[in-house]
XYZ file of N, CA and C in Angstrom:
336
model
N 13.886 -27.156 -88.854
C 14.697 -28.057 -89.653
C 14.295 -29.488 -89.309
N 14.019 -30.303 -90.315
C 13.651 -31.693 -90.036
C 14.865 -32.503 -89.581
N 14.594 -33.528 -88.818
C 15.629 -34.465 -88.409
C 15.936 -35.363 -89.600
N 17.207 -35.657 -89.805
C 17.590 -36.474 -90.956
C 18.948 -37.126 -90.703
N 19.339 -38.006 -91.619
C 20.617 -38.702 -91.544
C 21.401 -38.384 -92.805
N 22.699 -38.094 -92.645
C 23.612 -37.917 -93.766
C 24.631 -39.049 -93.692
N 24.761 -39.826 -94.717
C 25.732 -40.925 -94.751
C 27.097 -40.339 -95.109
N 27.783 -39.817 -94.114
C 29.027 -39.073 -94.317
C 30.134 -39.914 -94.924
N 30.119 -41.221 -94.693
C 31.183 -42.065 -95.235
C 31.000 -42.379 -96.710
N 29.782 -42.238 -97.236
C 29.543 -42.567 -98.643
C 29.008 -41.387 -99.450
N 28.901 -40.229 -98.851
C 28.419 -39.027 -99.535
C 29.341 -38.683 -100.704
N 28.776 -38.337 -101.852
C 29.578 -37.917 -103.003
C 30.116 -36.510 -102.731
N 31.435 -36.362 -102.736
C 32.078 -35.076 -102.478
C 32.848 -34.675 -103.738
N 32.294 -33.771 -104.563
C 33.010 -33.321 -105.765
C 34.286 -32.559 -105.387
N 35.357 -32.812 -106.113
C 36.647 -32.177 -105.842
C 37.002 -31.138 -106.888
N 37.838 -30.183 -106.467
C 38.426 -29.186 -107.362
C 39.903 -29.072 -107.025
N 40.738 -28.698 -108.010
C 42.155 -28.489 -107.708
C 42.336 -27.362 -106.694
N 43.362 -27.489 -105.878
C 43.709 -26.411 -104.945
C 44.386 -25.286 -105.701
N 44.303 -24.044 -105.193
C 45.056 -22.947 -105.810
C 46.552 -23.287 -105.829
N 47.220 -22.959 -106.915
C 48.636 -23.311 -107.101
C 49.517 -22.833 -105.962
N 49.209 -21.673 -105.361
C 50.057 -21.159 -104.283
C 49.935 -21.963 -102.987
N 48.960 -22.876 -102.901
C 48.807 -23.726 -101.721
C 49.435 -25.107 -101.909
N 49.727 -25.488 -103.152
C 50.240 -26.825 -103.446
C 51.754 -26.849 -103.280
N 52.234 -27.823 -102.502
C 53.672 -28.000 -102.288
C 54.201 -29.243 -102.979
N 53.319 -30.239 -103.181
C 53.750 -31.488 -103.819
C 52.541 -32.214 -104.374
N 52.679 -32.785 -105.567
C 51.596 -33.543 -106.178
C 50.544 -32.636 -106.782
N 49.366 -33.187 -106.974
C 48.236 -32.438 -107.537
C 46.993 -32.660 -106.670
N 47.071 -32.279 -105.397
C 45.932 -32.546 -104.511
C 44.695 -31.746 -104.911
N 43.559 -32.350 -104.612
C 42.266 -31.699 -104.808
C 41.522 -31.749 -103.482
N 40.548 -30.856 -103.339
C 39.696 -30.873 -102.151
C 38.248 -30.674 -102.566
N 37.375 -31.046 -101.666
C 35.954 -30.823 -101.877
C 35.238 -30.820 -100.553
N 34.101 -30.162 -100.532
C 33.294 -30.111 -99.307
C 31.820 -30.102 -99.673
N 31.042 -30.731 -98.820
C 29.593 -30.720 -98.960
C 29.022 -30.265 -97.623
N 28.423 -29.084 -97.592
C 27.801 -28.643 -96.341
C 26.534 -29.446 -96.080
N 26.238 -29.626 -94.811
C 24.975 -30.262 -94.415
C 24.230 -29.250 -93.556
N 22.928 -29.428 -93.371
C 22.188 -28.442 -92.580
C 22.832 -28.201 -91.215
N 23.020 -26.937 -90.905
C 23.693 -26.548 -89.670
C 22.679 -26.310 -88.555
N 23.203 -26.286 -87.351
C 22.386 -26.007 -86.181
C 23.083 -24.959 -85.336
N 22.313 -24.182 -84.600
C 22.833 -23.250 -83.595
C 23.971 -22.368 -84.098
N 23.860 -21.866 -85.321
C 24.874 -20.945 -85.827
C 26.199 -21.599 -86.161
N 26.200 -22.894 -86.455
C 27.429 -23.610 -86.793
C 27.382 -24.075 -88.242
N 28.557 -24.079 -88.897
C 28.692 -24.703 -90.207
C 29.115 -26.145 -89.972
N 28.471 -27.073 -90.676
C 28.758 -28.495 -90.544
C 28.864 -29.060 -91.947
N 29.807 -29.965 -92.162
C 29.926 -30.557 -93.477
C 30.908 -31.701 -93.519
N 31.031 -32.260 -94.730
C 31.976 -33.327 -95.014
C 33.005 -32.758 -95.978
N 34.284 -32.980 -95.681
C 35.395 -32.412 -96.454
C 36.375 -33.519 -96.796
N 36.969 -33.436 -97.989
C 37.991 -34.388 -98.417
C 39.197 -33.661 -98.995
N 40.353 -34.327 -98.889
C 41.618 -33.854 -99.474
C 42.296 -35.090 -100.051
N 42.605 -35.062 -101.355
C 43.271 -36.196 -101.991
C 44.768 -36.172 -101.667
N 45.494 -37.267 -101.960
C 46.917 -37.316 -101.645
C 47.708 -36.163 -102.269
N 48.670 -35.686 -101.496
C 49.532 -34.584 -101.900
C 49.853 -33.735 -100.684
N 50.570 -32.645 -100.930
C 50.978 -31.747 -99.848
C 50.486 -30.347 -100.171
N 49.826 -29.720 -99.189
C 49.319 -28.362 -99.362
C 49.427 -27.585 -98.064
N 49.326 -26.274 -98.187
C 49.367 -25.402 -97.014
C 48.005 -24.746 -96.832
N 47.767 -24.275 -95.605
C 46.500 -23.615 -95.317
C 46.671 -22.705 -94.109
N 45.772 -21.739 -93.998
C 45.622 -20.937 -92.789
C 44.242 -21.306 -92.267
N 44.211 -21.881 -91.087
C 42.993 -22.504 -90.576
C 41.986 -21.506 -90.014
N 40.740 -21.948 -89.996
C 39.652 -21.276 -89.293
C 39.416 -22.073 -88.003
N 38.677 -21.514 -87.049
C 38.292 -22.282 -85.872
C 37.467 -23.476 -86.345
N 37.873 -24.666 -85.912
C 37.205 -25.867 -86.413
C 37.463 -27.047 -85.487
N 36.455 -27.890 -85.377
C 36.578 -29.200 -84.754
C 36.173 -30.196 -85.827
N 36.959 -31.274 -85.962
C 36.585 -32.284 -86.950
C 36.930 -33.683 -86.458
N 36.253 -34.659 -87.067
C 36.506 -36.070 -86.815
C 36.884 -36.707 -88.145
N 38.005 -37.418 -88.159
C 38.457 -38.105 -89.368
C 37.622 -39.374 -89.554
N 37.032 -39.500 -90.744
C 36.241 -40.688 -91.071
C 37.067 -41.745 -91.776
N 37.969 -41.289 -92.679
C 38.788 -42.231 -93.439
C 40.035 -41.514 -93.928
N 41.029 -42.313 -94.302
C 42.269 -41.769 -94.822
C 43.316 -41.570 -93.754
N 44.423 -40.946 -94.188
C 45.561 -40.745 -93.282
C 46.331 -39.524 -93.737
N 46.706 -38.669 -92.769
C 47.454 -37.451 -93.081
C 48.328 -37.055 -91.909
N 49.382 -36.294 -92.226
C 50.225 -35.648 -91.223
C 50.021 -34.153 -91.411
N 49.703 -33.459 -90.334
C 49.476 -32.020 -90.411
C 50.524 -31.333 -89.542
N 51.452 -30.644 -90.201
C 52.496 -29.909 -89.488
C 51.953 -28.538 -89.133
N 51.943 -28.227 -87.845
C 51.465 -26.944 -87.341
C 52.684 -26.037 -87.190
N 52.670 -24.892 -87.876
C 53.799 -23.970 -87.790
C 54.036 -23.589 -86.329
N 55.266 -23.807 -85.850
C 55.603 -23.486 -84.473
C 55.040 -24.457 -83.458
N 54.498 -25.587 -83.922
C 53.882 -26.546 -83.020
C 54.151 -27.970 -83.460
N 53.293 -28.878 -83.053
C 53.512 -30.301 -83.337
C 53.094 -30.682 -84.754
N 53.432 -31.906 -85.130
C 52.874 -32.528 -86.329
C 51.820 -33.507 -85.852
N 50.614 -33.330 -86.350
C 49.476 -34.160 -85.959
C 49.351 -35.328 -86.936
N 49.329 -36.540 -86.424
C 49.136 -37.727 -87.254
C 47.665 -38.100 -87.174
N 46.965 -37.968 -88.293
C 45.517 -38.170 -88.313
C 45.149 -39.493 -88.971
N 44.292 -40.261 -88.292
C 43.757 -41.512 -88.808
C 42.278 -41.585 -88.441
N 41.534 -42.523 -89.031
C 40.103 -42.610 -88.744
C 39.810 -42.687 -87.250
N 38.812 -41.907 -86.850
C 38.386 -41.861 -85.459
C 39.004 -40.724 -84.669
N 40.043 -40.084 -85.210
C 40.685 -38.975 -84.490
C 39.804 -37.735 -84.513
N 39.763 -37.047 -83.378
C 39.080 -35.765 -83.250
C 40.164 -34.697 -83.126
N 40.055 -33.640 -83.905
C 41.080 -32.601 -83.933
C 40.430 -31.234 -83.762
N 41.144 -30.335 -83.086
C 40.708 -28.953 -82.903
C 41.768 -28.055 -83.524
N 41.345 -27.159 -84.421
C 42.243 -26.183 -85.025
C 41.769 -24.788 -84.660
N 42.715 -23.920 -84.417
C 42.409 -22.541 -84.029
C 42.597 -21.610 -85.228
N 41.723 -20.634 -85.354
C 41.795 -19.668 -86.453
C 43.174 -19.019 -86.503
N 43.702 -18.902 -87.720
C 44.986 -18.253 -87.940
C 46.177 -19.188 -87.902
N 45.961 -20.438 -87.470
C 47.049 -21.415 -87.423
C 47.486 -21.751 -88.850
N 48.794 -21.690 -89.092
C 49.346 -22.054 -90.405
C 49.728 -23.529 -90.363
N 49.260 -24.265 -91.373
C 49.485 -25.702 -91.407
C 49.994 -26.152 -92.768
N 50.674 -27.304 -92.759
C 51.045 -27.997 -93.984
C 50.468 -29.398 -93.877
N 49.580 -29.721 -94.808
C 48.890 -31.008 -94.832
C 49.604 -31.950 -95.800
N 50.109 -33.068 -95.283
C 50.656 -34.128 -96.115
C 49.661 -35.276 -96.048
N 48.895 -35.426 -97.119
C 47.834 -36.433 -97.140
C 48.375 -37.679 -97.837
N 48.446 -38.761 -97.077
C 48.987 -40.030 -97.569
C 47.914 -40.860 -98.262
N 46.709 -40.847 -97.721
C 45.534 -41.525 -98.292
C 44.388 -40.534 -98.193
N 43.568 -40.419 -99.227
C 42.489 -39.431 -99.245
C 41.833 -39.335 -97.877
N 41.847 -38.124 -97.327
C 41.322 -37.866 -95.989
C 39.904 -37.329 -96.099
N 38.991 -37.941 -95.346
C 37.604 -37.466 -95.266
C 37.307 -37.164 -93.812
N 36.716 -36.002 -93.582
C 36.381 -35.610 -92.210
C 35.008 -34.967 -92.182
N 34.411 -34.981 -90.999
C 33.207 -34.203 -90.717
C 33.670 -33.044 -89.865
N 33.336 -31.820 -90.302
C 33.804 -30.624 -89.591
C 32.637 -29.841 -89.009
N 32.939 -29.116 -87.948
C 32.015 -28.176 -87.333
C 32.811 -26.906 -87.066
N 32.269 -25.771 -87.513
C 32.949 -24.486 -87.290
C 31.897 -23.394 -87.108
N 32.319 -22.256 -86.542
C 31.363 -21.151 -86.408
C 30.854 -20.715 -87.779
N 29.584 -20.406 -87.871
C 29.004 -19.949 -89.151
C 29.663 -18.648 -89.561
N 29.818 -18.511 -90.851
C 30.389 -17.245 -91.309
C 30.996 -17.388 -92.576
């Protein structure tokens, strides 16, 4: 794999509506652009527009590039995410994402 640079803050990320059963408020959309992975990892840039949605997480580490969100972890804390924050999510964790300003992150997760 050649060495290269991805401009994660300005990359065009096409969005699609979330499935209706995940939407709790508003009309949020999400999108992701995978980038070349290394060592059996999936890597990419992901966005979520303003609104409230639910999810069941996969194992993931991510860094917030822009935007602001509150992520309520079922049975756990509410995470306040802003640019520069690094977050770790464990597979099977149920979350509710309240995105106040379009959130963009770079994620790394096990390939699969």
